[in-house]
Short mmCIF file of C-alpha atoms and ligand atoms in Angstrom, two decimals:
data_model
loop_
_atom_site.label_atom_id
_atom_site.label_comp_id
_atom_site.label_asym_id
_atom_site.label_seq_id
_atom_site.Cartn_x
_atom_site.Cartn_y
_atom_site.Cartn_z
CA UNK A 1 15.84 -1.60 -6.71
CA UNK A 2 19.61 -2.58 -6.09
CA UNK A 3 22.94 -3.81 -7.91
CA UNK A 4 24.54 -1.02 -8.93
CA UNK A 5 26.22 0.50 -12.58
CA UNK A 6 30.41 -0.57 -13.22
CA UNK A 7 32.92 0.75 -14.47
CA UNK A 8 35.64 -0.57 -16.87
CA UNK A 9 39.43 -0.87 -15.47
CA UNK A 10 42.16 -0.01 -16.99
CA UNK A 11 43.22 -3.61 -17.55
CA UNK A 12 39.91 -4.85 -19.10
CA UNK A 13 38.38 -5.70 -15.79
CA UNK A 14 35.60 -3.98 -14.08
CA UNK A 15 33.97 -2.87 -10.92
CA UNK A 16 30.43 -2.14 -9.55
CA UNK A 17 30.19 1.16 -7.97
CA UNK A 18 28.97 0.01 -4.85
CA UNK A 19 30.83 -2.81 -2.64
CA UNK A 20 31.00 -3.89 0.45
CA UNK A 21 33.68 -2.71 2.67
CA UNK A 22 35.03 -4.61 6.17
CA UNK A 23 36.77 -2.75 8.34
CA UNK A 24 37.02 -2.83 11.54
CA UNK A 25 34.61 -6.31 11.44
CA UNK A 26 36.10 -9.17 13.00
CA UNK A 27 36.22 -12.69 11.61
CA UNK A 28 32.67 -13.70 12.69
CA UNK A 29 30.94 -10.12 12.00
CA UNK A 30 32.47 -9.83 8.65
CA UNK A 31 31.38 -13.62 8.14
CA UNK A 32 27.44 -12.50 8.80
CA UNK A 33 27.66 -8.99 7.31
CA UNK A 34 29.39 -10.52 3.97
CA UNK A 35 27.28 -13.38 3.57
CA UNK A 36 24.49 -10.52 4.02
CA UNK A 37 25.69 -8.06 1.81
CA UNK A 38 26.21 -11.12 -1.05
CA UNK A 39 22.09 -12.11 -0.82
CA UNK A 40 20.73 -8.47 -1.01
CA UNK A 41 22.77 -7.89 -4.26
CA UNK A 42 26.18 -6.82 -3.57
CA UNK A 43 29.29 -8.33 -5.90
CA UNK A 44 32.34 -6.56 -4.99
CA UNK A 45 33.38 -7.13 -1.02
CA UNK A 46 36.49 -5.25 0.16
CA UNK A 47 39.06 -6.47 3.07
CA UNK A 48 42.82 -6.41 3.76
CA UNK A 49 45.18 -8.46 5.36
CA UNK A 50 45.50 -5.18 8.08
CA UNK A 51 41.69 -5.45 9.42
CA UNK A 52 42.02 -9.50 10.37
CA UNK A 53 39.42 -11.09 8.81
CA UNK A 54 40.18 -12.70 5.92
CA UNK A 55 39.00 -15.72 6.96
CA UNK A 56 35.41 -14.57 7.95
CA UNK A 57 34.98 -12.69 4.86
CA UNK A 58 35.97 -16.43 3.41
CA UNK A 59 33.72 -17.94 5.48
CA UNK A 60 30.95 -14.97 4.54
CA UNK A 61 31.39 -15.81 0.56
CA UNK A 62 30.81 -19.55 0.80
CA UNK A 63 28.07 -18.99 2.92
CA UNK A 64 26.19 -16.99 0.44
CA UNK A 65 25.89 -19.72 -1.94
CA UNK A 66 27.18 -17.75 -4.73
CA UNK A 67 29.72 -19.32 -6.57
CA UNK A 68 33.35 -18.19 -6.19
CA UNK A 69 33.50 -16.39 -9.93
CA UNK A 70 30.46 -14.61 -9.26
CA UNK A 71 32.29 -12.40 -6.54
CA UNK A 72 34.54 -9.70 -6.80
CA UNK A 73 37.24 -10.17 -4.42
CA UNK A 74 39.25 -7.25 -2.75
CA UNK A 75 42.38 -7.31 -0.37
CA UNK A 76 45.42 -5.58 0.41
CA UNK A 77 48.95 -6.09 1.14
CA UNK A 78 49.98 -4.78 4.78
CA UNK A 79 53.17 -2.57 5.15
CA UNK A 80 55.07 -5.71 7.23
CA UNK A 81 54.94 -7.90 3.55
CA UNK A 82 56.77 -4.83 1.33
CA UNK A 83 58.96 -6.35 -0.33
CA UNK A 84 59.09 -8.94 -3.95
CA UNK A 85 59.32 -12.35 -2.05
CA UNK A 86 57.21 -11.28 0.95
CA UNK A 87 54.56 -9.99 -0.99
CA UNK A 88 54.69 -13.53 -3.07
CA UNK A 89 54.10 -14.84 0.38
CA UNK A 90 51.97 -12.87 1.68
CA UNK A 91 49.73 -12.99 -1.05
CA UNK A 92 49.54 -16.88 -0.55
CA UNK A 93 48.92 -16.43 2.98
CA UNK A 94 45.17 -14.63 1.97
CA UNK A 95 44.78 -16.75 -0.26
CA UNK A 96 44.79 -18.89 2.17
CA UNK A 97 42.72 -17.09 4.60
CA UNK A 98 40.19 -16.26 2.55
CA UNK A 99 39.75 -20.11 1.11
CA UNK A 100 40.28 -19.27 -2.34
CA UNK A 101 42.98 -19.84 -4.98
CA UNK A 102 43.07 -16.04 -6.65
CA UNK A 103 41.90 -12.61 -5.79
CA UNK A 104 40.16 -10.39 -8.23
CA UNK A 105 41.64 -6.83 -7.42
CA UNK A 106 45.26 -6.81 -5.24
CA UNK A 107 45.86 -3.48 -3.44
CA UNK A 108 48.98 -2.44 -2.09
CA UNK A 109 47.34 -1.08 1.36
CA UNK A 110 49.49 1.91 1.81
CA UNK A 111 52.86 3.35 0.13
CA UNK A 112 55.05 3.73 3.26
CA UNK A 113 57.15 5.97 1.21
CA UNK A 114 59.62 5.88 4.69
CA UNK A 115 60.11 1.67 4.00
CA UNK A 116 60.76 2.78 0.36
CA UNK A 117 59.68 -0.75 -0.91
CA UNK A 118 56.81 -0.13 -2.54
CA UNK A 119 58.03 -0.61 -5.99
CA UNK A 120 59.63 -3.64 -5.31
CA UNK A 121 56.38 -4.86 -4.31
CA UNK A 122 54.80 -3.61 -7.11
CA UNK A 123 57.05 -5.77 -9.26
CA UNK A 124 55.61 -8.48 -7.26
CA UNK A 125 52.17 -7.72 -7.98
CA UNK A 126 53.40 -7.65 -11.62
CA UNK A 127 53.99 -11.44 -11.19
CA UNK A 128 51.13 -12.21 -9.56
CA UNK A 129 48.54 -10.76 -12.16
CA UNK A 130 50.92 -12.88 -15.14
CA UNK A 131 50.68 -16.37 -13.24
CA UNK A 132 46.92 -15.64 -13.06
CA UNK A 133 47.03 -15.51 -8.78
CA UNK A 134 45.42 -12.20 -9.13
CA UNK A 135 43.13 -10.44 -11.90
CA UNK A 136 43.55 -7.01 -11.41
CA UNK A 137 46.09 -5.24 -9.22
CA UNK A 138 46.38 -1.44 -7.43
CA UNK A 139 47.33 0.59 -4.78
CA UNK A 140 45.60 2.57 -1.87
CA UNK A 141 46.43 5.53 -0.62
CA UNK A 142 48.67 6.38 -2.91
CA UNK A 143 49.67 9.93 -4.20
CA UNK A 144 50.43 10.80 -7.67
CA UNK A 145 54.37 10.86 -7.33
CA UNK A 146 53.74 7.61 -5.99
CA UNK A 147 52.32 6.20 -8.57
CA UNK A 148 54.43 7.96 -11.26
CA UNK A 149 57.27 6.30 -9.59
CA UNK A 150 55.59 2.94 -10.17
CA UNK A 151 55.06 3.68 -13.62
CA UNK A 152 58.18 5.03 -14.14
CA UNK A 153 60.20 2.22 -12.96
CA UNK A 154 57.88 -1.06 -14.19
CA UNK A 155 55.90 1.06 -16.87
CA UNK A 156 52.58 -0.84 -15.30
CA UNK A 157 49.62 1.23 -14.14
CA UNK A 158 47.51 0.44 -11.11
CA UNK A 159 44.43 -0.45 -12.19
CA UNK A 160 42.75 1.69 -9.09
CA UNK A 161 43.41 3.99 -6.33
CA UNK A 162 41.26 3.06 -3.14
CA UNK A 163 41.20 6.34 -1.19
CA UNK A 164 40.00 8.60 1.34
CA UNK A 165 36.91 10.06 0.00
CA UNK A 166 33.74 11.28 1.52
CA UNK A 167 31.92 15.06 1.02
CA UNK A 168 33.75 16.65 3.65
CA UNK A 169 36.93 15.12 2.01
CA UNK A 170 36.25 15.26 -1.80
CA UNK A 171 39.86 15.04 -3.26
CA UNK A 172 38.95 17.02 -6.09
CA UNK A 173 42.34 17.38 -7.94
CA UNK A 174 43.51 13.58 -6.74
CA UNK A 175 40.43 12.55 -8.44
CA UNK A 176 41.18 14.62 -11.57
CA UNK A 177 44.73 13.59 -11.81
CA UNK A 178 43.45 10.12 -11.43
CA UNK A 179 40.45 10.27 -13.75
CA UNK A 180 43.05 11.92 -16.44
CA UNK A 181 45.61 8.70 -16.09
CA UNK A 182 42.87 6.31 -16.17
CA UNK A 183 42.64 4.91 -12.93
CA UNK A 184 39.82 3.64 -11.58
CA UNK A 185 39.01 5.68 -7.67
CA UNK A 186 37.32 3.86 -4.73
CA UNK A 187 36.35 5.76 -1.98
CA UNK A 188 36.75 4.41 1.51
CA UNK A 189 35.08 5.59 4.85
CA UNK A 190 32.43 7.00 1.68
CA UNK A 191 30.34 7.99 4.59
CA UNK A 192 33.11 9.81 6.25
CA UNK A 193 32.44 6.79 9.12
CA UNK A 194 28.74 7.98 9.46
CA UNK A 195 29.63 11.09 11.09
CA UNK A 196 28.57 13.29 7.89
CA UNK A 197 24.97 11.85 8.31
CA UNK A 198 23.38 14.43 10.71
CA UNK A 199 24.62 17.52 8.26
CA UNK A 200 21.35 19.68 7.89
CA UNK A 201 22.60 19.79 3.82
CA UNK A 202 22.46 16.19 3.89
CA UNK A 203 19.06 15.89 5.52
CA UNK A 204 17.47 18.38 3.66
CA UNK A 205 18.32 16.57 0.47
CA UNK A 206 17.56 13.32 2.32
CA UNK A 207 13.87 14.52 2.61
CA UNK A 208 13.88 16.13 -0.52
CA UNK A 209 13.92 13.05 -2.37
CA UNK A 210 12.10 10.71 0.27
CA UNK A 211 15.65 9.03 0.77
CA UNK A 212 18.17 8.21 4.07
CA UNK A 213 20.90 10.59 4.55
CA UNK A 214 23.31 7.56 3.44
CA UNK A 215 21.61 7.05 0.25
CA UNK A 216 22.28 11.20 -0.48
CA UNK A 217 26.18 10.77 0.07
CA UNK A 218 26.04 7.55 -1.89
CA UNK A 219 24.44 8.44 -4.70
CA UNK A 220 27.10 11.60 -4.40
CA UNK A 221 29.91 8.75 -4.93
CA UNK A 222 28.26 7.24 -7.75
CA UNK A 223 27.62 10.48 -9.81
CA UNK A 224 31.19 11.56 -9.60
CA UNK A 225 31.98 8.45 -11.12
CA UNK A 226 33.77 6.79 -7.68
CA UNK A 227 33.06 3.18 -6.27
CA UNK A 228 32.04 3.57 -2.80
CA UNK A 229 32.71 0.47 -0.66
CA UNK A 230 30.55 1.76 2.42
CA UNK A 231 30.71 -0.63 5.88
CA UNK A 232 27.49 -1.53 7.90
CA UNK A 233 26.73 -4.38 10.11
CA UNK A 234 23.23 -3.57 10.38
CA UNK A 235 21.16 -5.70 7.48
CA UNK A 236 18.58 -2.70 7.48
CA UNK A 237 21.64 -0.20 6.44
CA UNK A 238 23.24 -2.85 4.15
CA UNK A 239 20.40 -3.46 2.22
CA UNK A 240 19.61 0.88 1.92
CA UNK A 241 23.07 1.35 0.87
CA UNK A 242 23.14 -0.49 -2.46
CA UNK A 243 19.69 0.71 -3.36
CA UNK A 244 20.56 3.76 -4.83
CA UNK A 245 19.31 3.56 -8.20
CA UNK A 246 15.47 5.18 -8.10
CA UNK A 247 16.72 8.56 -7.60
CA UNK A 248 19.64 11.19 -9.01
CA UNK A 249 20.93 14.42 -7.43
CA UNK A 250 20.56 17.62 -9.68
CA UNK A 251 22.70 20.42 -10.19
CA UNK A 252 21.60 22.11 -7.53
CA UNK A 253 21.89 19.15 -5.27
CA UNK A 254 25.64 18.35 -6.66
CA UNK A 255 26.37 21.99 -5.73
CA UNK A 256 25.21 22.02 -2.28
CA UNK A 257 27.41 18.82 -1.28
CA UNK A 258 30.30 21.06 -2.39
CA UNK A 259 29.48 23.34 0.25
CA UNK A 260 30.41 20.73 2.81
CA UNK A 261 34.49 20.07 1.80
CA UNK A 262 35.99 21.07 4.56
CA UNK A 263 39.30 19.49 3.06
CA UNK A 264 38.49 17.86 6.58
CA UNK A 265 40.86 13.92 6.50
CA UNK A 266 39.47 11.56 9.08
CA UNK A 267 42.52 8.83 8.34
CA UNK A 268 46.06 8.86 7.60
CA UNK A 269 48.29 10.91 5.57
CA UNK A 270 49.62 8.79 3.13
CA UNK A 271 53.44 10.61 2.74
CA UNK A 272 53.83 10.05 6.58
CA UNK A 273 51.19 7.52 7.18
CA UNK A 274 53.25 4.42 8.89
CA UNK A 275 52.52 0.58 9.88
CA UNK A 276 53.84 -2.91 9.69
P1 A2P D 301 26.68 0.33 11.30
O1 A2P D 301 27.69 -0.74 10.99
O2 A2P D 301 26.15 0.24 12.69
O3 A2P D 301 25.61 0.45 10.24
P2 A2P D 301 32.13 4.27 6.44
O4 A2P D 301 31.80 3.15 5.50
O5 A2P D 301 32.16 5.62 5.84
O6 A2P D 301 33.40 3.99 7.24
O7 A2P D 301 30.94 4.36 7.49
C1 A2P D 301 30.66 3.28 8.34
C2 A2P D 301 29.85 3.79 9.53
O8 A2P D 301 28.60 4.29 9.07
C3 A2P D 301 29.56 2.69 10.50
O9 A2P D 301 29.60 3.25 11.79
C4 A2P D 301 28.13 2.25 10.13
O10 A2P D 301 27.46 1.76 11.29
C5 A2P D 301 27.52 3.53 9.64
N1 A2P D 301 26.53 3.30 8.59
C6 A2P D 301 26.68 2.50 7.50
N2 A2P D 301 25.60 2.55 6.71
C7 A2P D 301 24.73 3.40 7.30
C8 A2P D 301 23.42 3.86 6.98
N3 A2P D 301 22.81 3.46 5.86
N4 A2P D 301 22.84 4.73 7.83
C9 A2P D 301 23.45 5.13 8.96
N5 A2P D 301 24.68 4.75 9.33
C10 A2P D 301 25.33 3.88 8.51
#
């Protein structure tokens, strides 16, 4: 059984709980793996101008045969376009890249708090979602005093947060604080890059409920009410990782992932996190 449940944004818009994230494919994997992804039932696919391969994700779409409206349509701004007239551009230039003429969901890729321009472009994504280039617009990685700021100074909301989030990184007052303001969370690197799979927790619940490992942690992400954008190039793995639906983690189960937050961040730290 696959497609997955959504959830309602902020702004009206929604999102399924499971896409399809990108990184680090290049243009032609991401083409395959996205055109994949699209046939076995996924709706939402993830990129960013950062990983390089816009256009294969493009390419990936039109291959599927699905029409363009029946996509969901993630990317993100890279720190080298902050700014209100560079993100204009830059949001033309993956537009462009991609082969399509608007994005569903705009993310601001990281706040870069040391550029300081992240409100500026902010006010550009405010443009962007009036003249209809983009439906929904957000941020990634961002903290809450980040996104107070934002609010403060343009008194508009992200739609979502897209941030680190797997079991052994469980963000459990950033989700709160979120959850509270009415923002939408996505989790990327929801498998904590696969390296969480092997945890004798997450086998024994695995074979508790006849399931793969990756199927436990997902169906972890969709119970605390997250969408999980999880990465695979492998059509077996793409295909397990949006069925998720046969099967529910109890109590029990919920409190034995807990056991494994080791408050343990495979990425960057978004207050000192830095690229162009
Ligand atoms: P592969 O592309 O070979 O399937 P994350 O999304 O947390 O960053 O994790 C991605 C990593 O997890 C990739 O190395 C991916 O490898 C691996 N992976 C993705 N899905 C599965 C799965 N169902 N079972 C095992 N490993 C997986």
């Amino acid at each position: 059984m696959t497609g997955s449940p959504e959830l309602r944004l902020n702004d009206g818009g929604s999102l399924p709980q499971i896409g399809f994230g990108t990184w680090p494919l290049d243009d032609d994997q991401a083409a395959r793996a996205v055109a994949e992804a699209l046939r076995v039932g996924y709706r939402l696919v993830d990129t960013a101008a950062r990983y390089e391969n816009e256009a294969g994700v493009g390419r990936g779409i039109r291959a599927s045969g699905l029409s363009r409206s029946e996509v969901i349509l993630t990317t993100k701004i890279r720190g080298a376009d902050h700014g209100y007239d560079s993100a204009l551009r830059a949001c033309e230039a993956s537009l462009e890249r991609l082969g399509t003429d608007y994005l569903d969901l705009y993310l601001i890729h990281w706040p870069l708090p040391a550029k300081d321009l992240y409100v500026e472009t902010w006010r550009a994504f405010i443009r962007l979602k009036e003249e209809g280039r983009v439906r929904s617009i957000g941020v990634s990685n961002f903290q809450p005093t980040h996104i107070d700021r934002l609010v403060r100074e343009t008194g508009v909301l992200p739609a979502v947060n897209q941030v680190e989030i797997h079991p052994d990184f469980s963000q459990p007052d950033l989700r709160r604080w979120l959850a509270a303001k009415g923002v939408v969370v996505e989790s990327w690197s929801p498998l904590g890059r696969g390296e969480l799979l092997d945890h004798s927790v997450i086998r024994r619940l695995a074979g508790k409920h006849g399931r793969a490992a990756a199927q436990v942690v997902l169906r972890w992400h969709l119970q605390l009410g997250l969408v999980a954008i999880p990465k695979s190039q492998n059509p077996e793995r793409i295909r397990q990782n949006i069925d998720l639906l046969g099967f529910q983690l109890d109590e029990d189960d919920l409190a034995a992932m807990a056991t494994l937050d080791g408050d343990h961040r495979l990425g960057g730290d978004p207050d000192t996190f830095y690229e162009d």
